[in-house]
Amino acid sequence: MTGINSVSSGMEGVQGIGPSPGKDSRLKVLEQKLAQLKGEKEKAVKNRDKEKVKELEKEIQKVEQQIEQLKRREKKGKKEENSQEAPGYMPKPVSDQVGREIDVYG
């Protein structure tokens, strides 16, 4: 007998419904990997395994770079998203708007 908790809606991944793969999930995966690598590095330091420490430091640097790149892309995407209210939208100068109001009422 299956319970309600084991039933899937089948809508996961559909935009706006359930967890969707994207930048946030990619960022979480990278942060989890970074934490794991740092833990492994601590063990290697305790075991005085210099080779392993060097290897892990390189991997940690790569993951940190990936995280930074992803954050920069996300930040850049948000700036572009905020600057465009609608595709093809060009705000008109204030002077044009004022002139129209005067013409309408004049």
PDB file as gemmi writes it, atoms N, CA and C in Angstrom:
CRYST1    1.000    1.000    1.000  90.00  90.00  90.00 P 1                      
ATOM      1  N   MET A   1       0.844  -1.178   0.000  1.00  0.00           N  
ATOM      2  CA  MET A   1       0.000   0.000   0.000  1.00  0.00           C  
ATOM      3  C   MET A   1       0.888   1.240   0.000  1.00  0.00           C  
ATOM      4  N   THR A   2       0.596   2.155  -0.891  1.00  0.00           N  
ATOM      5  CA  THR A   2       1.410   3.363  -0.970  1.00  0.00           C  
ATOM      6  C   THR A   2       0.701   4.517  -0.306  1.00  0.00           C  
ATOM      7  N   GLY A   3       1.510   5.365   0.313  1.00  0.00           N  
ATOM      8  CA  GLY A   3       0.951   6.543   0.969  1.00  0.00           C  
ATOM      9  C   GLY A   3       0.963   7.729   0.035  1.00  0.00           C  
ATOM     10  N   ILE A   4       0.326   8.792   0.456  1.00  0.00           N  
ATOM     11  CA  ILE A   4       0.250  10.007  -0.344  1.00  0.00           C  
ATOM     12  C   ILE A   4       1.637  10.595  -0.560  1.00  0.00           C  
ATOM     13  N   ASN A   5       2.506  10.483   0.444  1.00  0.00           N  
ATOM     14  CA  ASN A   5       3.833  11.067   0.343  1.00  0.00           C  
ATOM     15  C   ASN A   5       4.663  10.464  -0.785  1.00  0.00           C  
ATOM     16  N   SER A   6       4.369   9.246  -1.185  1.00  0.00           N  
ATOM     17  CA  SER A   6       5.186   8.613  -2.212  1.00  0.00           C  
ATOM     18  C   SER A   6       4.687   8.907  -3.615  1.00  0.00           C  
ATOM     19  N   VAL A   7       3.574   9.616  -3.752  1.00  0.00           N  
ATOM     20  CA  VAL A   7       3.004   9.908  -5.055  1.00  0.00           C  
ATOM     21  C   VAL A   7       3.620  11.183  -5.606  1.00  0.00           C  
ATOM     22  N   SER A   8       4.059  11.135  -6.841  1.00  0.00           N  
ATOM     23  CA  SER A   8       4.634  12.293  -7.506  1.00  0.00           C  
ATOM     24  C   SER A   8       3.592  12.918  -8.413  1.00  0.00           C  
ATOM     25  N   SER A   9       3.608  14.233  -8.497  1.00  0.00           N  
ATOM     26  CA  SER A   9       2.642  14.908  -9.362  1.00  0.00           C  
ATOM     27  C   SER A   9       3.011  14.773 -10.827  1.00  0.00           C  
ATOM     28  N   GLY A  10       4.281  14.466 -11.083  1.00  0.00           N  
ATOM     29  CA  GLY A  10       4.729  14.381 -12.460  1.00  0.00           C  
ATOM     30  C   GLY A  10       4.997  15.750 -13.057  1.00  0.00           C  
ATOM     31  N   MET A  11       4.873  16.792 -12.250  1.00  0.00           N  
ATOM     32  CA  MET A  11       5.038  18.151 -12.737  1.00  0.00           C  
ATOM     33  C   MET A  11       6.352  18.771 -12.290  1.00  0.00           C  
ATOM     34  N   GLU A  12       7.204  17.995 -11.612  1.00  0.00           N  
ATOM     35  CA  GLU A  12       8.481  18.530 -11.199  1.00  0.00           C  
ATOM     36  C   GLU A  12       9.266  18.934 -12.438  1.00  0.00           C  
ATOM     37  N   GLY A  13       9.905  20.072 -12.377  1.00  0.00           N  
ATOM     38  CA  GLY A  13      10.682  20.545 -13.505  1.00  0.00           C  
ATOM     39  C   GLY A  13       9.890  21.438 -14.447  1.00  0.00           C  
ATOM     40  N   VAL A  14       8.549  21.441 -14.344  1.00  0.00           N  
ATOM     41  CA  VAL A  14       7.742  22.336 -15.146  1.00  0.00           C  
ATOM     42  C   VAL A  14       7.834  23.710 -14.498  1.00  0.00           C  
ATOM     43  N   GLN A  15       8.018  24.730 -15.301  1.00  0.00           N  
ATOM     44  CA  GLN A  15       8.250  26.062 -14.766  1.00  0.00           C  
ATOM     45  C   GLN A  15       7.138  26.473 -13.814  1.00  0.00           C  
ATOM     46  N   GLY A  16       7.548  26.877 -12.610  1.00  0.00           N  
ATOM     47  CA  GLY A  16       6.601  27.348 -11.612  1.00  0.00           C  
ATOM     48  C   GLY A  16       5.986  26.244 -10.775  1.00  0.00           C  
ATOM     49  N   ILE A  17       6.269  24.988 -11.117  1.00  0.00           N  
ATOM     50  CA  ILE A  17       5.679  23.881 -10.374  1.00  0.00           C  
ATOM     51  C   ILE A  17       6.782  22.931  -9.957  1.00  0.00           C  
ATOM     52  N   GLY A  18       6.972  22.766  -8.663  1.00  0.00           N  
ATOM     53  CA  GLY A  18       7.962  21.831  -8.166  1.00  0.00           C  
ATOM     54  C   GLY A  18       9.370  22.319  -8.398  1.00  0.00           C  
ATOM     55  N   PRO A  19      10.326  21.526  -7.949  1.00  0.00           N  
ATOM     56  CA  PRO A  19      11.717  21.924  -8.123  1.00  0.00           C  
ATOM     57  C   PRO A  19      12.122  21.888  -9.585  1.00  0.00           C  
ATOM     58  N   SER A  20      12.819  22.910 -10.040  1.00  0.00           N  
ATOM     59  CA  SER A  20      13.239  22.937 -11.425  1.00  0.00           C  
ATOM     60  C   SER A  20      14.745  23.057 -11.492  1.00  0.00           C  
ATOM     61  N   PRO A  21      15.356  22.328 -12.396  1.00  0.00           N  
ATOM     62  CA  PRO A  21      16.802  22.433 -12.529  1.00  0.00           C  
ATOM     63  C   PRO A  21      17.144  23.795 -13.098  1.00  0.00           C  
ATOM     64  N   GLY A  22      18.167  24.409 -12.586  1.00  0.00           N  
ATOM     65  CA  GLY A  22      18.541  25.734 -13.065  1.00  0.00           C  
ATOM     66  C   GLY A  22      19.762  26.207 -12.338  1.00  0.00           C  
ATOM     67  N   LYS A  23      19.951  27.510 -12.361  1.00  0.00           N  
ATOM     68  CA  LYS A  23      21.136  28.088 -11.750  1.00  0.00           C  
ATOM     69  C   LYS A  23      21.179  27.841 -10.258  1.00  0.00           C  
ATOM     70  N   ASP A  24      20.028  27.975  -9.587  1.00  0.00           N  
ATOM     71  CA  ASP A  24      20.018  27.773  -8.142  1.00  0.00           C  
ATOM     72  C   ASP A  24      20.425  26.357  -7.777  1.00  0.00           C  
ATOM     73  N   SER A  25      19.892  25.369  -8.496  1.00  0.00           N  
ATOM     74  CA  SER A  25      20.240  23.986  -8.179  1.00  0.00           C  
ATOM     75  C   SER A  25      21.696  23.708  -8.549  1.00  0.00           C  
ATOM     76  N   ARG A  26      22.166  24.305  -9.624  1.00  0.00           N  
ATOM     77  CA  ARG A  26      23.579  24.134 -10.021  1.00  0.00           C  
ATOM     78  C   ARG A  26      24.482  24.743  -8.954  1.00  0.00           C  
ATOM     79  N   LEU A  27      24.092  25.904  -8.447  1.00  0.00           N  
ATOM     80  CA  LEU A  27      24.866  26.564  -7.402  1.00  0.00           C  
ATOM     81  C   LEU A  27      24.901  25.708  -6.141  1.00  0.00           C  
ATOM     82  N   LYS A  28      23.771  25.133  -5.781  1.00  0.00           N  
ATOM     83  CA  LYS A  28      23.713  24.270  -4.592  1.00  0.00           C  
ATOM     84  C   LYS A  28      24.617  23.049  -4.755  1.00  0.00           C  
ATOM     85  N   VAL A  29      24.597  22.460  -5.936  1.00  0.00           N  
ATOM     86  CA  VAL A  29      25.429  21.280  -6.203  1.00  0.00           C  
ATOM     87  C   VAL A  29      26.902  21.643  -6.065  1.00  0.00           C  
ATOM     88  N   LEU A  30      27.283  22.792  -6.636  1.00  0.00           N  
ATOM     89  CA  LEU A  30      28.686  23.215  -6.549  1.00  0.00           C  
ATOM     90  C   LEU A  30      29.082  23.517  -5.110  1.00  0.00           C  
ATOM     91  N   GLU A  31      28.187  24.149  -4.354  1.00  0.00           N  
ATOM     92  CA  GLU A  31      28.502  24.451  -2.956  1.00  0.00           C  
ATOM     93  C   GLU A  31      28.630  23.179  -2.126  1.00  0.00           C  
ATOM     94  N   GLN A  32      27.796  22.177  -2.425  1.00  0.00           N  
ATOM     95  CA  GLN A  32      27.903  20.892  -1.731  1.00  0.00           C  
ATOM     96  C   GLN A  32      29.221  20.201  -2.076  1.00  0.00           C  
ATOM     97  N   LYS A  33      29.596  20.270  -3.345  1.00  0.00           N  
ATOM     98  CA  LYS A  33      30.858  19.663  -3.773  1.00  0.00           C  
ATOM     99  C   LYS A  33      32.034  20.362  -3.097  1.00  0.00           C  
ATOM    100  N   LEU A  34      31.952  21.691  -2.991  1.00  0.00           N  
ATOM    101  CA  LEU A  34      33.011  22.457  -2.337  1.00  0.00           C  
ATOM    102  C   LEU A  34      33.156  22.038  -0.876  1.00  0.00           C  
ATOM    103  N   ALA A  35      32.038  21.896  -0.189  1.00  0.00           N  
ATOM    104  CA  ALA A  35      32.072  21.472   1.216  1.00  0.00           C  
ATOM    105  C   ALA A  35      32.683  20.072   1.343  1.00  0.00           C  
ATOM    106  N   GLN A  36      32.316  19.196   0.434  1.00  0.00           N  
ATOM    107  CA  GLN A  36      32.857  17.832   0.451  1.00  0.00           C  
ATOM    108  C   GLN A  36      34.371  17.847   0.233  1.00  0.00           C  
ATOM    109  N   LEU A  37      34.821  18.633  -0.741  1.00  0.00           N  
ATOM    110  CA  LEU A  37      36.255  18.713  -1.032  1.00  0.00           C  
ATOM    111  C   LEU A  37      37.037  19.289   0.149  1.00  0.00           C  
ATOM    112  N   LYS A  38      36.458  20.288   0.794  1.00  0.00           N  
ATOM    113  CA  LYS A  38      37.124  20.883   1.955  1.00  0.00           C  
ATOM    114  C   LYS A  38      37.239  19.865   3.095  1.00  0.00           C  
ATOM    115  N   GLY A  39      36.205  19.048   3.265  1.00  0.00           N  
ATOM    116  CA  GLY A  39      36.246  17.996   4.273  1.00  0.00           C  
ATOM    117  C   GLY A  39      37.321  16.966   3.961  1.00  0.00           C  
ATOM    118  N   GLU A  40      37.407  16.590   2.684  1.00  0.00           N  
ATOM    119  CA  GLU A  40      38.439  15.643   2.268  1.00  0.00           C  
ATOM    120  C   GLU A  40      39.834  16.232   2.472  1.00  0.00           C  
ATOM    121  N   LYS A  41      39.953  17.534   2.210  1.00  0.00           N  
ATOM    122  CA  LYS A  41      41.249  18.188   2.387  1.00  0.00           C  
ATOM    123  C   LYS A  41      41.664  18.170   3.861  1.00  0.00           C  
ATOM    124  N   GLU A  42      40.708  18.417   4.757  1.00  0.00           N  
ATOM    125  CA  GLU A  42      41.008  18.378   6.197  1.00  0.00           C  
ATOM    126  C   GLU A  42      41.536  17.002   6.598  1.00  0.00           C  
ATOM    127  N   LYS A  43      40.897  15.954   6.072  1.00  0.00           N  
ATOM    128  CA  LYS A  43      41.360  14.594   6.379  1.00  0.00           C  
ATOM    129  C   LYS A  43      42.766  14.363   5.843  1.00  0.00           C  
ATOM    130  N   ALA A  44      43.010  14.865   4.628  1.00  0.00           N  
ATOM    131  CA  ALA A  44      44.339  14.690   4.029  1.00  0.00           C  
ATOM    132  C   ALA A  44      45.402  15.441   4.831  1.00  0.00           C  
ATOM    133  N   VAL A  45      45.035  16.609   5.351  1.00  0.00           N  
ATOM    134  CA  VAL A  45      45.977  17.374   6.181  1.00  0.00           C  
ATOM    135  C   VAL A  45      46.288  16.597   7.457  1.00  0.00           C  
ATOM    136  N   LYS A  46      45.249  16.045   8.088  1.00  0.00           N  
ATOM    137  CA  LYS A  46      45.449  15.256   9.314  1.00  0.00           C  
ATOM    138  C   LYS A  46      46.332  14.032   9.050  1.00  0.00           C  
ATOM    139  N   ASN A  47      46.150  13.441   7.870  1.00  0.00           N  
ATOM    140  CA  ASN A  47      46.934  12.255   7.503  1.00  0.00           C  
ATOM    141  C   ASN A  47      48.292  12.615   6.907  1.00  0.00           C  
ATOM    142  N   ARG A  48      48.555  13.894   6.801  1.00  0.00           N  
ATOM    143  CA  ARG A  48      49.824  14.418   6.250  1.00  0.00           C  
ATOM    144  C   ARG A  48      50.095  13.898   4.835  1.00  0.00           C  
ATOM    145  N   ASP A  49      49.032  13.845   4.059  1.00  0.00           N  
ATOM    146  CA  ASP A  49      49.136  13.400   2.665  1.00  0.00           C  
ATOM    147  C   ASP A  49      49.250  14.649   1.776  1.00  0.00           C  
ATOM    148  N   LYS A  50      50.489  15.103   1.589  1.00  0.00           N  
ATOM    149  CA  LYS A  50      50.742  16.353   0.864  1.00  0.00           C  
ATOM    150  C   LYS A  50      50.259  16.291  -0.584  1.00  0.00           C  
ATOM    151  N   GLU A  51      50.411  15.159  -1.226  1.00  0.00           N  
ATOM    152  CA  GLU A  51      49.969  14.992  -2.612  1.00  0.00           C  
ATOM    153  C   GLU A  51      48.458  15.191  -2.724  1.00  0.00           C  
ATOM    154  N   LYS A  52      47.753  14.549  -1.814  1.00  0.00           N  
ATOM    155  CA  LYS A  52      46.290  14.644  -1.820  1.00  0.00           C  
ATOM    156  C   LYS A  52      45.842  16.074  -1.514  1.00  0.00           C  
ATOM    157  N   VAL A  53      46.525  16.736  -0.582  1.00  0.00           N  
ATOM    158  CA  VAL A  53      46.185  18.121  -0.223  1.00  0.00           C  
ATOM    159  C   VAL A  53      46.329  19.019  -1.448  1.00  0.00           C  
ATOM    160  N   LYS A  54      47.433  18.887  -2.176  1.00  0.00           N  
ATOM    161  CA  LYS A  54      47.658  19.698  -3.377  1.00  0.00           C  
ATOM    162  C   LYS A  54      46.572  19.443  -4.421  1.00  0.00           C  
ATOM    163  N   GLU A  55      46.255  18.176  -4.622  1.00  0.00           N  
ATOM    164  CA  GLU A  55      45.228  17.787  -5.595  1.00  0.00           C  
ATOM    165  C   GLU A  55      43.875  18.396  -5.217  1.00  0.00           C  
ATOM    166  N   LEU A  56      43.534  18.291  -3.943  1.00  0.00           N  
ATOM    167  CA  LEU A  56      42.254  18.816  -3.476  1.00  0.00           C  
ATOM    168  C   LEU A  56      42.210  20.345  -3.535  1.00  0.00           C  
ATOM    169  N   GLU A  57      43.332  21.000  -3.267  1.00  0.00           N  
ATOM    170  CA  GLU A  57      43.374  22.462  -3.358  1.00  0.00           C  
ATOM    171  C   GLU A  57      43.084  22.928  -4.780  1.00  0.00           C  
ATOM    172  N   LYS A  58      43.618  22.208  -5.760  1.00  0.00           N  
ATOM    173  CA  LYS A  58      43.347  22.543  -7.164  1.00  0.00           C  
ATOM    174  C   LYS A  58      41.873  22.353  -7.494  1.00  0.00           C  
ATOM    175  N   GLU A  59      41.302  21.254  -7.031  1.00  0.00           N  
ATOM    176  CA  GLU A  59      39.885  20.995  -7.279  1.00  0.00           C  
ATOM    177  C   GLU A  59      39.020  22.046  -6.594  1.00  0.00           C  
ATOM    178  N   ILE A  60      39.384  22.426  -5.379  1.00  0.00           N  
ATOM    179  CA  ILE A  60      38.644  23.450  -4.634  1.00  0.00           C  
ATOM    180  C   ILE A  60      38.678  24.763  -5.395  1.00  0.00           C  
ATOM    181  N   GLN A  61      39.828  25.135  -5.923  1.00  0.00           N  
ATOM    182  CA  GLN A  61      39.943  26.374  -6.698  1.00  0.00           C  
ATOM    183  C   GLN A  61      39.044  26.336  -7.931  1.00  0.00           C  
ATOM    184  N   LYS A  62      39.005  25.203  -8.614  1.00  0.00           N  
ATOM    185  CA  LYS A  62      38.164  25.070  -9.802  1.00  0.00           C  
ATOM    186  C   LYS A  62      36.689  25.251  -9.451  1.00  0.00           C  
ATOM    187  N   VAL A  63      36.274  24.612  -8.381  1.00  0.00           N  
ATOM    188  CA  VAL A  63      34.870  24.695  -7.974  1.00  0.00           C  
ATOM    189  C   VAL A  63      34.532  26.123  -7.535  1.00  0.00           C  
ATOM    190  N   GLU A  64      35.439  26.759  -6.803  1.00  0.00           N  
ATOM    191  CA  GLU A  64      35.208  28.149  -6.378  1.00  0.00           C  
ATOM    192  C   GLU A  64      35.088  29.077  -7.583  1.00  0.00           C  
ATOM    193  N   GLN A  65      35.904  28.842  -8.611  1.00  0.00           N  
ATOM    194  CA  GLN A  65      35.811  29.637  -9.839  1.00  0.00           C  
ATOM    195  C   GLN A  65      34.473  29.412 -10.534  1.00  0.00           C  
ATOM    196  N   GLN A  66      34.018  28.173 -10.566  1.00  0.00           N  
ATOM    197  CA  GLN A  66      32.732  27.873 -11.184  1.00  0.00           C  
ATOM    198  C   GLN A  66      31.597  28.564 -10.442  1.00  0.00           C  
ATOM    199  N   ILE A  67      31.677  28.575  -9.118  1.00  0.00           N  
ATOM    200  CA  ILE A  67      30.653  29.234  -8.305  1.00  0.00           C  
ATOM    201  C   ILE A  67      30.633  30.731  -8.604  1.00  0.00           C  
ATOM    202  N   GLU A  68      31.809  31.346  -8.654  1.00  0.00           N  
ATOM    203  CA  GLU A  68      31.895  32.781  -8.938  1.00  0.00           C  
ATOM    204  C   GLU A  68      31.353  33.112 -10.323  1.00  0.00           C  
ATOM    205  N   GLN A  69      31.688  32.290 -11.318  1.00  0.00           N  
ATOM    206  CA  GLN A  69      31.187  32.515 -12.675  1.00  0.00           C  
ATOM    207  C   GLN A  69      29.666  32.416 -12.709  1.00  0.00           C  
ATOM    208  N   LEU A  70      29.136  31.438 -12.044  1.00  0.00           N  
ATOM    209  CA  LEU A  70      27.692  31.248 -12.016  1.00  0.00           C  
ATOM    210  C   LEU A  70      27.002  32.426 -11.333  1.00  0.00           C  
ATOM    211  N   LYS A  71      27.583  32.894 -10.235  1.00  0.00           N  
ATOM    212  CA  LYS A  71      27.013  34.048  -9.525  1.00  0.00           C  
ATOM    213  C   LYS A  71      27.071  35.308 -10.396  1.00  0.00           C  
ATOM    214  N   ARG A  72      28.190  35.494 -11.123  1.00  0.00           N  
ATOM    215  CA  ARG A  72      28.301  36.666 -12.004  1.00  0.00           C  
ATOM    216  C   ARG A  72      27.266  36.607 -13.114  1.00  0.00           C  
ATOM    217  N   ARG A  73      27.094  35.425 -13.711  1.00  0.00           N  
ATOM    218  CA  ARG A  73      26.094  35.277 -14.779  1.00  0.00           C  
ATOM    219  C   ARG A  73      24.700  35.558 -14.248  1.00  0.00           C  
ATOM    220  N   GLU A  74      24.424  35.045 -13.060  1.00  0.00           N  
ATOM    221  CA  GLU A  74      23.105  35.243 -12.467  1.00  0.00           C  
ATOM    222  C   GLU A  74      22.867  36.728 -12.185  1.00  0.00           C  
ATOM    223  N   LYS A  75      23.885  37.399 -11.663  1.00  0.00           N  
ATOM    224  CA  LYS A  75      23.776  38.822 -11.360  1.00  0.00           C  
ATOM    225  C   LYS A  75      23.588  39.628 -12.653  1.00  0.00           C  
ATOM    226  N   LYS A  76      24.337  39.277 -13.682  1.00  0.00           N  
ATOM    227  CA  LYS A  76      24.232  39.953 -14.969  1.00  0.00           C  
ATOM    228  C   LYS A  76      22.842  39.736 -15.568  1.00  0.00           C  
ATOM    229  N   GLY A  77      22.341  38.525 -15.458  1.00  0.00           N  
ATOM    230  CA  GLY A  77      21.008  38.212 -15.972  1.00  0.00           C  
ATOM    231  C   GLY A  77      19.927  39.006 -15.265  1.00  0.00           C  
ATOM    232  N   LYS A  78      20.070  39.192 -13.960  1.00  0.00           N  
ATOM    233  CA  LYS A  78      19.086  39.970 -13.206  1.00  0.00           C  
ATOM    234  C   LYS A  78      19.126  41.428 -13.605  1.00  0.00           C  
ATOM    235  N   LYS A  79      20.323  41.975 -13.854  1.00  0.00           N  
ATOM    236  CA  LYS A  79      20.433  43.369 -14.287  1.00  0.00           C  
ATOM    237  C   LYS A  79      19.745  43.560 -15.623  1.00  0.00           C  
ATOM    238  N   GLU A  80      19.982  42.654 -16.561  1.00  0.00           N  
ATOM    239  CA  GLU A  80      19.351  42.743 -17.878  1.00  0.00           C  
ATOM    240  C   GLU A  80      17.846  42.580 -17.767  1.00  0.00           C  
ATOM    241  N   GLU A  81      17.429  41.682 -16.903  1.00  0.00           N  
ATOM    242  CA  GLU A  81      15.996  41.436 -16.707  1.00  0.00           C  
ATOM    243  C   GLU A  81      15.313  42.679 -16.159  1.00  0.00           C  
ATOM    244  N   ASN A  82      15.944  43.354 -15.221  1.00  0.00           N  
ATOM    245  CA  ASN A  82      15.372  44.555 -14.622  1.00  0.00           C  
ATOM    246  C   ASN A  82      15.394  45.739 -15.584  1.00  0.00           C  
ATOM    247  N   SER A  83      16.352  45.783 -16.489  1.00  0.00           N  
ATOM    248  CA  SER A  83      16.458  46.916 -17.393  1.00  0.00           C  
ATOM    249  C   SER A  83      15.480  46.817 -18.561  1.00  0.00           C  
ATOM    250  N   GLN A  84      14.943  45.653 -18.818  1.00  0.00           N  
ATOM    251  CA  GLN A  84      14.014  45.472 -19.929  1.00  0.00           C  
ATOM    252  C   GLN A  84      12.633  45.139 -19.380  1.00  0.00           C  
ATOM    253  N   GLU A  85      11.734  46.097 -19.488  1.00  0.00           N  
ATOM    254  CA  GLU A  85      10.377  45.844 -18.998  1.00  0.00           C  
ATOM    255  C   GLU A  85       9.606  44.984 -19.975  1.00  0.00           C  
ATOM    256  N   ALA A  86       9.840  45.167 -21.260  1.00  0.00           N  
ATOM    257  CA  ALA A  86       9.191  44.361 -22.279  1.00  0.00           C  
ATOM    258  C   ALA A  86      10.120  44.329 -23.488  1.00  0.00           C  
ATOM    259  N   PRO A  87      10.060  43.271 -24.287  1.00  0.00           N  
ATOM    260  CA  PRO A  87      10.919  43.230 -25.470  1.00  0.00           C  
ATOM    261  C   PRO A  87      10.635  44.418 -26.375  1.00  0.00           C  
ATOM    262  N   GLY A  88      11.682  45.103 -26.783  1.00  0.00           N  
ATOM    263  CA  GLY A  88      11.514  46.247 -27.672  1.00  0.00           C  
ATOM    264  C   GLY A  88      11.085  47.515 -26.956  1.00  0.00           C  
ATOM    265  N   TYR A  89      10.993  47.482 -25.646  1.00  0.00           N  
ATOM    266  CA  TYR A  89      10.558  48.648 -24.877  1.00  0.00           C  
ATOM    267  C   TYR A  89      11.638  49.709 -24.849  1.00  0.00           C  
ATOM    268  N   MET A  90      11.304  50.911 -25.257  1.00  0.00           N  
ATOM    269  CA  MET A  90      12.212  52.050 -25.195  1.00  0.00           C  
ATOM    270  C   MET A  90      11.479  53.176 -24.479  1.00  0.00           C  
ATOM    271  N   PRO A  91      11.910  53.538 -23.285  1.00  0.00           N  
ATOM    272  CA  PRO A  91      11.239  54.625 -22.585  1.00  0.00           C  
ATOM    273  C   PRO A  91      11.407  55.930 -23.349  1.00  0.00           C  
ATOM    274  N   LYS A  92      10.347  56.703 -23.419  1.00  0.00           N  
ATOM    275  CA  LYS A  92      10.389  57.977 -24.125  1.00  0.00           C  
ATOM    276  C   LYS A  92      10.910  59.056 -23.195  1.00  0.00           C  
ATOM    277  N   PRO A  93      11.571  60.032 -23.746  1.00  0.00           N  
ATOM    278  CA  PRO A  93      12.055  61.126 -22.909  1.00  0.00           C  
ATOM    279  C   PRO A  93      10.907  61.821 -22.198  1.00  0.00           C  
ATOM    280  N   VAL A  94      11.185  62.326 -21.034  1.00  0.00           N  
ATOM    281  CA  VAL A  94      10.160  63.005 -20.237  1.00  0.00           C  
ATOM    282  C   VAL A  94       9.574  64.180 -21.003  1.00  0.00           C  
ATOM    283  N   SER A  95      10.400  64.881 -21.756  1.00  0.00           N  
ATOM    284  CA  SER A  95       9.914  66.049 -22.491  1.00  0.00           C  
ATOM    285  C   SER A  95       8.823  65.664 -23.495  1.00  0.00           C  
ATOM    286  N   ASP A  96       8.941  64.476 -24.129  1.00  0.00           N  
ATOM    287  CA  ASP A  96       7.905  64.009 -25.055  1.00  0.00           C  
ATOM    288  C   ASP A  96       6.596  63.759 -24.323  1.00  0.00           C  
ATOM    289  N   GLN A  97       6.681  63.170 -23.140  1.00  0.00           N  
ATOM    290  CA  GLN A  97       5.483  62.866 -22.370  1.00  0.00           C  
ATOM    291  C   GLN A  97       4.799  64.146 -21.915  1.00  0.00           C  
ATOM    292  N   VAL A  98       5.577  65.128 -21.484  1.00  0.00           N  
ATOM    293  CA  VAL A  98       5.010  66.389 -21.013  1.00  0.00           C  
ATOM    294  C   VAL A  98       4.329  67.102 -22.164  1.00  0.00           C  
ATOM    295  N   GLY A  99       4.954  67.100 -23.324  1.00  0.00           N  
ATOM    296  CA  GLY A  99       4.380  67.763 -24.495  1.00  0.00           C  
ATOM    297  C   GLY A  99       3.041  67.186 -24.877  1.00  0.00           C  
ATOM    298  N   ARG A 100       2.902  65.899 -24.775  1.00  0.00           N  
ATOM    299  CA  ARG A 100       1.646  65.236 -25.123  1.00  0.00           C  
ATOM    300  C   ARG A 100       0.546  65.621 -24.156  1.00  0.00           C  
ATOM    301  N   GLU A 101       0.900  65.680 -22.887  1.00  0.00           N  
ATOM    302  CA  GLU A 101      -0.115  66.053 -21.897  1.00  0.00           C  
ATOM    303  C   GLU A 101      -0.615  67.463 -22.153  1.00  0.00           C  
ATOM    304  N   ILE A 102       0.274  68.372 -22.508  1.00  0.00           N  
ATOM    305  CA  ILE A 102      -0.128  69.753 -22.752  1.00  0.00           C  
ATOM    306  C   ILE A 102      -1.001  69.823 -23.999  1.00  0.00           C  
ATOM    307  N   ASP A 103      -0.637  69.069 -25.058  1.00  0.00           N  
ATOM    308  CA  ASP A 103      -1.427  69.056 -26.288  1.00  0.00           C  
ATOM    309  C   ASP A 103      -2.839  68.534 -26.034  1.00  0.00           C  
ATOM    310  N   VAL A 104      -2.932  67.506 -25.193  1.00  0.00           N  
ATOM    311  CA  VAL A 104      -4.228  66.898 -24.921  1.00  0.00           C  
ATOM    312  C   VAL A 104      -5.137  67.882 -24.203  1.00  0.00           C  
ATOM    313  N   TYR A 105      -4.592  68.626 -23.265  1.00  0.00           N  
ATOM    314  CA  TYR A 105      -5.390  69.528 -22.468  1.00  0.00           C  
ATOM    315  C   TYR A 105      -5.494  70.925 -23.077  1.00  0.00           C  
ATOM    316  N   GLY A 106      -4.693  71.246 -24.086  1.00  0.00           N  
ATOM    317  CA  GLY A 106      -4.633  72.584 -24.640  1.00  0.00           C  
ATOM    318  C   GLY A 106      -5.685  72.880 -25.606  1.00  0.00           C  
TER     319      GLY A 106                                                      
END                                                                             
